[in-house]
mmCIF file with all atom_site columns, C-alpha atoms in Angstrom:
data_model
loop_
_atom_site.group_PDB
_atom_site.id
_atom_site.type_symbol
_atom_site.label_atom_id
_atom_site.label_alt_id
_atom_site.label_comp_id
_atom_site.label_asym_id
_atom_site.label_entity_id
_atom_site.label_seq_id
_atom_site.pdbx_PDB_ins_code
_atom_site.Cartn_x
_atom_site.Cartn_y
_atom_site.Cartn_z
_atom_site.occupancy
_atom_site.B_iso_or_equiv
_atom_site.pdbx_formal_charge
_atom_site.auth_seq_id
_atom_site.auth_comp_id
_atom_site.auth_asym_id
_atom_site.auth_atom_id
_atom_site.pdbx_PDB_model_num
ATOM 1   C CA . GLN A 1 1   ? -18.130 -3.746  -3.895  1.00 82.00 ? 1   GLN A CA 1
ATOM 2   C CA . VAL A 1 2   ? -14.566 -2.790  -4.646  1.00 90.00 ? 2   VAL A CA 1
ATOM 3   C CA . GLN A 1 3   ? -12.083 -5.280  -6.019  1.00 95.00 ? 3   GLN A CA 1
ATOM 4   C CA . LEU A 1 4   ? -8.357  -4.712  -5.600  1.00 96.00 ? 4   LEU A CA 1
ATOM 5   C CA . VAL A 1 5   ? -5.734  -6.710  -7.467  1.00 97.00 ? 5   VAL A CA 1
ATOM 6   C CA . GLU A 1 6   ? -2.045  -6.423  -6.593  1.00 97.00 ? 6   GLU A CA 1
ATOM 7   C CA . SER A 1 7   ? 0.808   -7.222  -8.927  1.00 97.00 ? 7   SER A CA 1
ATOM 8   C CA . GLY A 1 8   ? 4.543   -6.695  -9.199  1.00 98.00 ? 8   GLY A CA 1
ATOM 9   C CA . GLY A 1 9   ? 5.807   -8.832  -6.352  1.00 98.00 ? 9   GLY A CA 1
ATOM 10  C CA . GLY A 1 10  ? 8.692   -11.213 -6.757  1.00 98.00 ? 10  GLY A CA 1
ATOM 11  C CA . LEU A 1 11  ? 12.163  -12.201 -5.658  1.00 98.00 ? 11  LEU A CA 1
ATOM 12  C CA . VAL A 1 12  ? 14.867  -9.563  -5.473  1.00 98.00 ? 12  VAL A CA 1
ATOM 13  C CA . GLN A 1 13  ? 18.302  -9.314  -3.902  1.00 98.00 ? 13  GLN A CA 1
ATOM 14  C CA . ALA A 1 14  ? 18.956  -6.969  -1.011  1.00 98.00 ? 14  ALA A CA 1
ATOM 15  C CA . GLY A 1 15  ? 19.473  -3.458  -2.307  1.00 98.00 ? 15  GLY A CA 1
ATOM 16  C CA . GLY A 1 16  ? 17.249  -4.039  -5.295  1.00 98.00 ? 16  GLY A CA 1
ATOM 17  C CA . SER A 1 17  ? 13.925  -2.510  -6.246  1.00 98.00 ? 17  SER A CA 1
ATOM 18  C CA . LEU A 1 18  ? 10.379  -3.567  -6.983  1.00 98.00 ? 18  LEU A CA 1
ATOM 19  C CA . ARG A 1 19  ? 7.296   -1.653  -8.011  1.00 98.00 ? 19  ARG A CA 1
ATOM 20  C CA . LEU A 1 20  ? 3.961   -2.936  -6.798  1.00 98.00 ? 20  LEU A CA 1
ATOM 21  C CA . SER A 1 21  ? 0.717   -1.998  -8.499  1.00 98.00 ? 21  SER A CA 1
ATOM 22  C CA . CYS A 1 22  ? -2.842  -2.216  -7.246  1.00 97.00 ? 22  CYS A CA 1
ATOM 23  C CA . ALA A 1 23  ? -5.666  -1.954  -9.750  1.00 96.00 ? 23  ALA A CA 1
ATOM 24  C CA . ALA A 1 24  ? -9.094  -1.055  -8.386  1.00 95.00 ? 24  ALA A CA 1
ATOM 25  C CA . SER A 1 25  ? -12.507 -1.662  -9.886  1.00 94.00 ? 25  SER A CA 1
ATOM 26  C CA . GLY A 1 26  ? -16.142 -1.569  -8.827  1.00 89.00 ? 26  GLY A CA 1
ATOM 27  C CA . GLY A 1 27  ? -16.049 1.592   -6.728  1.00 84.00 ? 27  GLY A CA 1
ATOM 28  C CA . THR A 1 28  ? -15.360 5.296   -6.640  1.00 84.00 ? 28  THR A CA 1
ATOM 29  C CA . PHE A 1 29  ? -11.588 5.121   -6.566  1.00 85.00 ? 29  PHE A CA 1
ATOM 30  C CA . MET A 1 30  ? -11.032 8.873   -6.415  1.00 81.00 ? 30  MET A CA 1
ATOM 31  C CA . ARG A 1 31  ? -12.891 9.048   -3.088  1.00 88.00 ? 31  ARG A CA 1
ATOM 32  C CA . TYR A 1 32  ? -10.814 6.341   -1.388  1.00 93.00 ? 32  TYR A CA 1
ATOM 33  C CA . ALA A 1 33  ? -7.674  6.839   0.601   1.00 94.00 ? 33  ALA A CA 1
ATOM 34  C CA . MET A 1 34  ? -5.366  3.966   -0.274  1.00 96.00 ? 34  MET A CA 1
ATOM 35  C CA . GLY A 1 35  ? -2.837  2.057   1.749   1.00 97.00 ? 35  GLY A CA 1
ATOM 36  C CA . TRP A 1 36  ? -0.250  -0.667  1.548   1.00 98.00 ? 36  TRP A CA 1
ATOM 37  C CA . PHE A 1 37  ? 0.158   -3.167  4.364   1.00 98.00 ? 37  PHE A CA 1
ATOM 38  C CA . ARG A 1 38  ? 2.377   -6.198  4.740   1.00 98.00 ? 38  ARG A CA 1
ATOM 39  C CA . GLN A 1 39  ? 2.428   -9.402  6.713   1.00 98.00 ? 39  GLN A CA 1
ATOM 40  C CA . ALA A 1 40  ? 5.538   -11.460 7.319   1.00 97.00 ? 40  ALA A CA 1
ATOM 41  C CA . PRO A 1 41  ? 5.398   -15.095 8.460   1.00 92.00 ? 41  PRO A CA 1
ATOM 42  C CA . GLY A 1 42  ? 4.475   -15.307 12.122  1.00 94.00 ? 42  GLY A CA 1
ATOM 43  C CA . LYS A 1 43  ? 3.779   -11.593 12.415  1.00 96.00 ? 43  LYS A CA 1
ATOM 44  C CA . GLU A 1 44  ? 0.738   -9.351  12.471  1.00 96.00 ? 44  GLU A CA 1
ATOM 45  C CA . ARG A 1 45  ? -0.270  -7.365  9.445   1.00 97.00 ? 45  ARG A CA 1
ATOM 46  C CA . GLU A 1 46  ? 1.359   -3.952  9.623   1.00 97.00 ? 46  GLU A CA 1
ATOM 47  C CA . PHE A 1 47  ? 0.963   -0.581  7.983   1.00 98.00 ? 47  PHE A CA 1
ATOM 48  C CA . VAL A 1 48  ? 3.509   0.362   5.335   1.00 98.00 ? 48  VAL A CA 1
ATOM 49  C CA . ALA A 1 49  ? 2.294   3.447   3.476   1.00 98.00 ? 49  ALA A CA 1
ATOM 50  C CA . ALA A 1 50  ? -0.826  5.457   2.732   1.00 97.00 ? 50  ALA A CA 1
ATOM 51  C CA . VAL A 1 51  ? -1.868  8.084   0.221   1.00 96.00 ? 51  VAL A CA 1
ATOM 52  C CA . SER A 1 52  ? -4.819  10.439  0.395   1.00 95.00 ? 52  SER A CA 1
ATOM 53  C CA . THR A 1 53  ? -7.558  10.604  -2.220  1.00 91.00 ? 53  THR A CA 1
ATOM 54  C CA . SER A 1 54  ? -5.877  13.462  -4.047  1.00 88.00 ? 54  SER A CA 1
ATOM 55  C CA . GLY A 1 55  ? -2.433  11.913  -3.863  1.00 89.00 ? 55  GLY A CA 1
ATOM 56  C CA . GLY A 1 56  ? -1.195  15.060  -2.169  1.00 89.00 ? 56  GLY A CA 1
ATOM 57  C CA . THR A 1 57  ? -0.598  13.575  1.274   1.00 94.00 ? 57  THR A CA 1
ATOM 58  C CA . THR A 1 58  ? 1.456   10.487  2.040   1.00 96.00 ? 58  THR A CA 1
ATOM 59  C CA . TYR A 1 59  ? 2.611   8.761   5.186   1.00 97.00 ? 59  TYR A CA 1
ATOM 60  C CA . TYR A 1 60  ? 5.047   5.918   5.791   1.00 98.00 ? 60  TYR A CA 1
ATOM 61  C CA . LYS A 1 61  ? 6.072   3.424   8.390   1.00 97.00 ? 61  LYS A CA 1
ATOM 62  C CA . ASP A 1 62  ? 9.303   4.709   9.907   1.00 97.00 ? 62  ASP A CA 1
ATOM 63  C CA . SER A 1 63  ? 11.398  1.786   8.702   1.00 97.00 ? 63  SER A CA 1
ATOM 64  C CA . VAL A 1 64  ? 10.546  2.396   5.032   1.00 98.00 ? 64  VAL A CA 1
ATOM 65  C CA . LYS A 1 65  ? 10.822  6.192   4.941   1.00 98.00 ? 65  LYS A CA 1
ATOM 66  C CA . GLY A 1 66  ? 13.236  7.297   2.267   1.00 98.00 ? 66  GLY A CA 1
ATOM 67  C CA . ARG A 1 67  ? 13.112  3.903   0.569   1.00 98.00 ? 67  ARG A CA 1
ATOM 68  C CA . PHE A 1 68  ? 9.458   3.420   -0.392  1.00 98.00 ? 68  PHE A CA 1
ATOM 69  C CA . THR A 1 69  ? 7.199   5.773   -2.314  1.00 98.00 ? 69  THR A CA 1
ATOM 70  C CA . ILE A 1 70  ? 3.429   5.440   -2.554  1.00 98.00 ? 70  ILE A CA 1
ATOM 71  C CA . SER A 1 71  ? 1.582   7.168   -5.366  1.00 96.00 ? 71  SER A CA 1
ATOM 72  C CA . ARG A 1 72  ? -1.702  6.960   -7.209  1.00 95.00 ? 72  ARG A CA 1
ATOM 73  C CA . ASP A 1 73  ? -3.005  7.547   -10.687 1.00 94.00 ? 73  ASP A CA 1
ATOM 74  C CA . ASN A 1 74  ? -6.692  8.279   -10.332 1.00 90.00 ? 74  ASN A CA 1
ATOM 75  C CA . ALA A 1 75  ? -7.187  8.261   -14.089 1.00 92.00 ? 75  ALA A CA 1
ATOM 76  C CA . LYS A 1 76  ? -6.076  4.616   -14.108 1.00 94.00 ? 76  LYS A CA 1
ATOM 77  C CA . ASN A 1 77  ? -7.686  3.614   -10.783 1.00 94.00 ? 77  ASN A CA 1
ATOM 78  C CA . THR A 1 78  ? -4.284  2.400   -9.674  1.00 96.00 ? 78  THR A CA 1
ATOM 79  C CA . VAL A 1 79  ? -2.046  2.865   -6.655  1.00 96.00 ? 79  VAL A CA 1
ATOM 80  C CA . TYR A 1 80  ? 1.657   2.065   -6.666  1.00 98.00 ? 80  TYR A CA 1
ATOM 81  C CA . LEU A 1 81  ? 4.364   1.272   -4.178  1.00 98.00 ? 81  LEU A CA 1
ATOM 82  C CA . GLN A 1 82  ? 7.883   1.873   -5.427  1.00 98.00 ? 82  GLN A CA 1
ATOM 83  C CA . MET A 1 83  ? 10.295  0.006   -3.172  1.00 98.00 ? 83  MET A CA 1
ATOM 84  C CA . ASN A 1 84  ? 13.994  0.807   -3.355  1.00 98.00 ? 84  ASN A CA 1
ATOM 85  C CA . SER A 1 85  ? 16.965  -0.342  -1.296  1.00 98.00 ? 85  SER A CA 1
ATOM 86  C CA . LEU A 1 86  ? 15.058  -3.433  -0.262  1.00 98.00 ? 86  LEU A CA 1
ATOM 87  C CA . LYS A 1 87  ? 16.152  -5.335  2.807   1.00 98.00 ? 87  LYS A CA 1
ATOM 88  C CA . PRO A 1 88  ? 15.507  -8.938  3.862   1.00 98.00 ? 88  PRO A CA 1
ATOM 89  C CA . GLU A 1 89  ? 13.299  -7.519  6.624   1.00 97.00 ? 89  GLU A CA 1
ATOM 90  C CA . ASP A 1 90  ? 10.943  -6.240  3.909   1.00 98.00 ? 90  ASP A CA 1
ATOM 91  C CA . THR A 1 91  ? 10.039  -9.807  2.953   1.00 98.00 ? 91  THR A CA 1
ATOM 92  C CA . ALA A 1 92  ? 6.295   -10.230 3.359   1.00 98.00 ? 92  ALA A CA 1
ATOM 93  C CA . VAL A 1 93  ? 3.006   -10.523 1.563   1.00 98.00 ? 93  VAL A CA 1
ATOM 94  C CA . TYR A 1 94  ? 2.026   -7.006  0.566   1.00 98.00 ? 94  TYR A CA 1
ATOM 95  C CA . TYR A 1 95  ? -1.629  -6.021  0.553   1.00 98.00 ? 95  TYR A CA 1
ATOM 96  C CA . CYS A 1 96  ? -3.356  -3.105  -1.073  1.00 98.00 ? 96  CYS A CA 1
ATOM 97  C CA . ALA A 1 97  ? -6.324  -1.638  0.788   1.00 97.00 ? 97  ALA A CA 1
ATOM 98  C CA . ALA A 1 98  ? -8.986  1.016   0.228   1.00 96.00 ? 98  ALA A CA 1
ATOM 99  C CA . ASP A 1 99  ? -10.529 3.228   2.897   1.00 94.00 ? 99  ASP A CA 1
ATOM 100 C CA . ALA A 1 100 ? -14.020 4.262   1.809   1.00 91.00 ? 100 ALA A CA 1
ATOM 101 C CA . ALA A 1 101 ? -14.301 7.060   4.374   1.00 88.00 ? 101 ALA A CA 1
ATOM 102 C CA . TYR A 1 102 ? -13.989 10.460  2.757   1.00 83.00 ? 102 TYR A CA 1
ATOM 103 C CA . TYR A 1 103 ? -13.196 13.515  4.868   1.00 85.00 ? 103 TYR A CA 1
ATOM 104 C CA . SER A 1 104 ? -11.020 15.619  2.617   1.00 86.00 ? 104 SER A CA 1
ATOM 105 C CA . PRO A 1 105 ? -8.666  15.243  -0.364  1.00 86.00 ? 105 PRO A CA 1
ATOM 106 C CA . ASN A 1 106 ? -5.800  14.976  2.130   1.00 90.00 ? 106 ASN A CA 1
ATOM 107 C CA . TYR A 1 107 ? -7.257  12.285  4.377   1.00 90.00 ? 107 TYR A CA 1
ATOM 108 C CA . TYR A 1 108 ? -5.500  8.971   4.970   1.00 92.00 ? 108 TYR A CA 1
ATOM 109 C CA . SER A 1 109 ? -5.351  6.310   7.664   1.00 93.00 ? 109 SER A CA 1
ATOM 110 C CA . THR A 1 110 ? -2.617  4.078   9.082   1.00 94.00 ? 110 THR A CA 1
ATOM 111 C CA . MET A 1 111 ? -5.015  1.737   10.894  1.00 95.00 ? 111 MET A CA 1
ATOM 112 C CA . THR A 1 112 ? -5.914  -1.653  9.475   1.00 94.00 ? 112 THR A CA 1
ATOM 113 C CA . SER A 1 113 ? -9.426  -1.433  10.927  1.00 95.00 ? 113 SER A CA 1
ATOM 114 C CA . HIS A 1 114 ? -10.186 1.717   8.938   1.00 94.00 ? 114 HIS A CA 1
ATOM 115 C CA . TYR A 1 115 ? -9.784  0.007   5.577   1.00 96.00 ? 115 TYR A CA 1
ATOM 116 C CA . ASP A 1 116 ? -12.853 -1.472  3.955   1.00 95.00 ? 116 ASP A CA 1
ATOM 117 C CA . TYR A 1 117 ? -11.522 -3.370  0.943   1.00 96.00 ? 117 TYR A CA 1
ATOM 118 C CA . TRP A 1 118 ? -8.451  -5.551  0.565   1.00 97.00 ? 118 TRP A CA 1
ATOM 119 C CA . GLY A 1 119 ? -6.569  -7.218  -2.210  1.00 97.00 ? 119 GLY A CA 1
ATOM 120 C CA . GLN A 1 120 ? -5.389  -10.812 -2.024  1.00 97.00 ? 120 GLN A CA 1
ATOM 121 C CA . GLY A 1 121 ? -1.755  -9.849  -1.643  1.00 97.00 ? 121 GLY A CA 1
ATOM 122 C CA . THR A 1 122 ? 1.458   -10.214 -3.589  1.00 98.00 ? 122 THR A CA 1
ATOM 123 C CA . GLN A 1 123 ? 4.594   -11.890 -2.266  1.00 98.00 ? 123 GLN A CA 1
ATOM 124 C CA . VAL A 1 124 ? 7.783   -9.876  -1.955  1.00 98.00 ? 124 VAL A CA 1
ATOM 125 C CA . THR A 1 125 ? 10.905  -11.830 -1.081  1.00 98.00 ? 125 THR A CA 1
ATOM 126 C CA . VAL A 1 126 ? 14.234  -10.103 -0.517  1.00 98.00 ? 126 VAL A CA 1
ATOM 127 C CA . SER A 1 127 ? 17.268  -12.346 -0.390  1.00 97.00 ? 127 SER A CA 1
ATOM 128 C CA . SER A 1 128 ? 20.457  -11.493 1.464   1.00 93.00 ? 128 SER A CA 1
#
């Protein structure tokens, strides 16, 4: 099975930046679409960003468009989430996820139920 390990979370002031990393092992990383999700206290887990297997197609939750950038380095089996202009509303545990379905190099999913493997999460706290 695939193991995903997130890192890079922490405490940052509003307007600041963080870069999350997700290292994958135990699977065929280049065939997995990858996503980032987050869960704030008292809320459901929600989609944040996704990147296709090739890295050529990305999609974002509306509220993070223009601020967050998802990317992947298939040579390193790693996916990243660069977060700029952070807001207190971005505070959550951020999870990396892998979708094992392969349809094309440009495939991705925004649905939690489509992802097969999950990391344990990394806390992002944005202070006002």
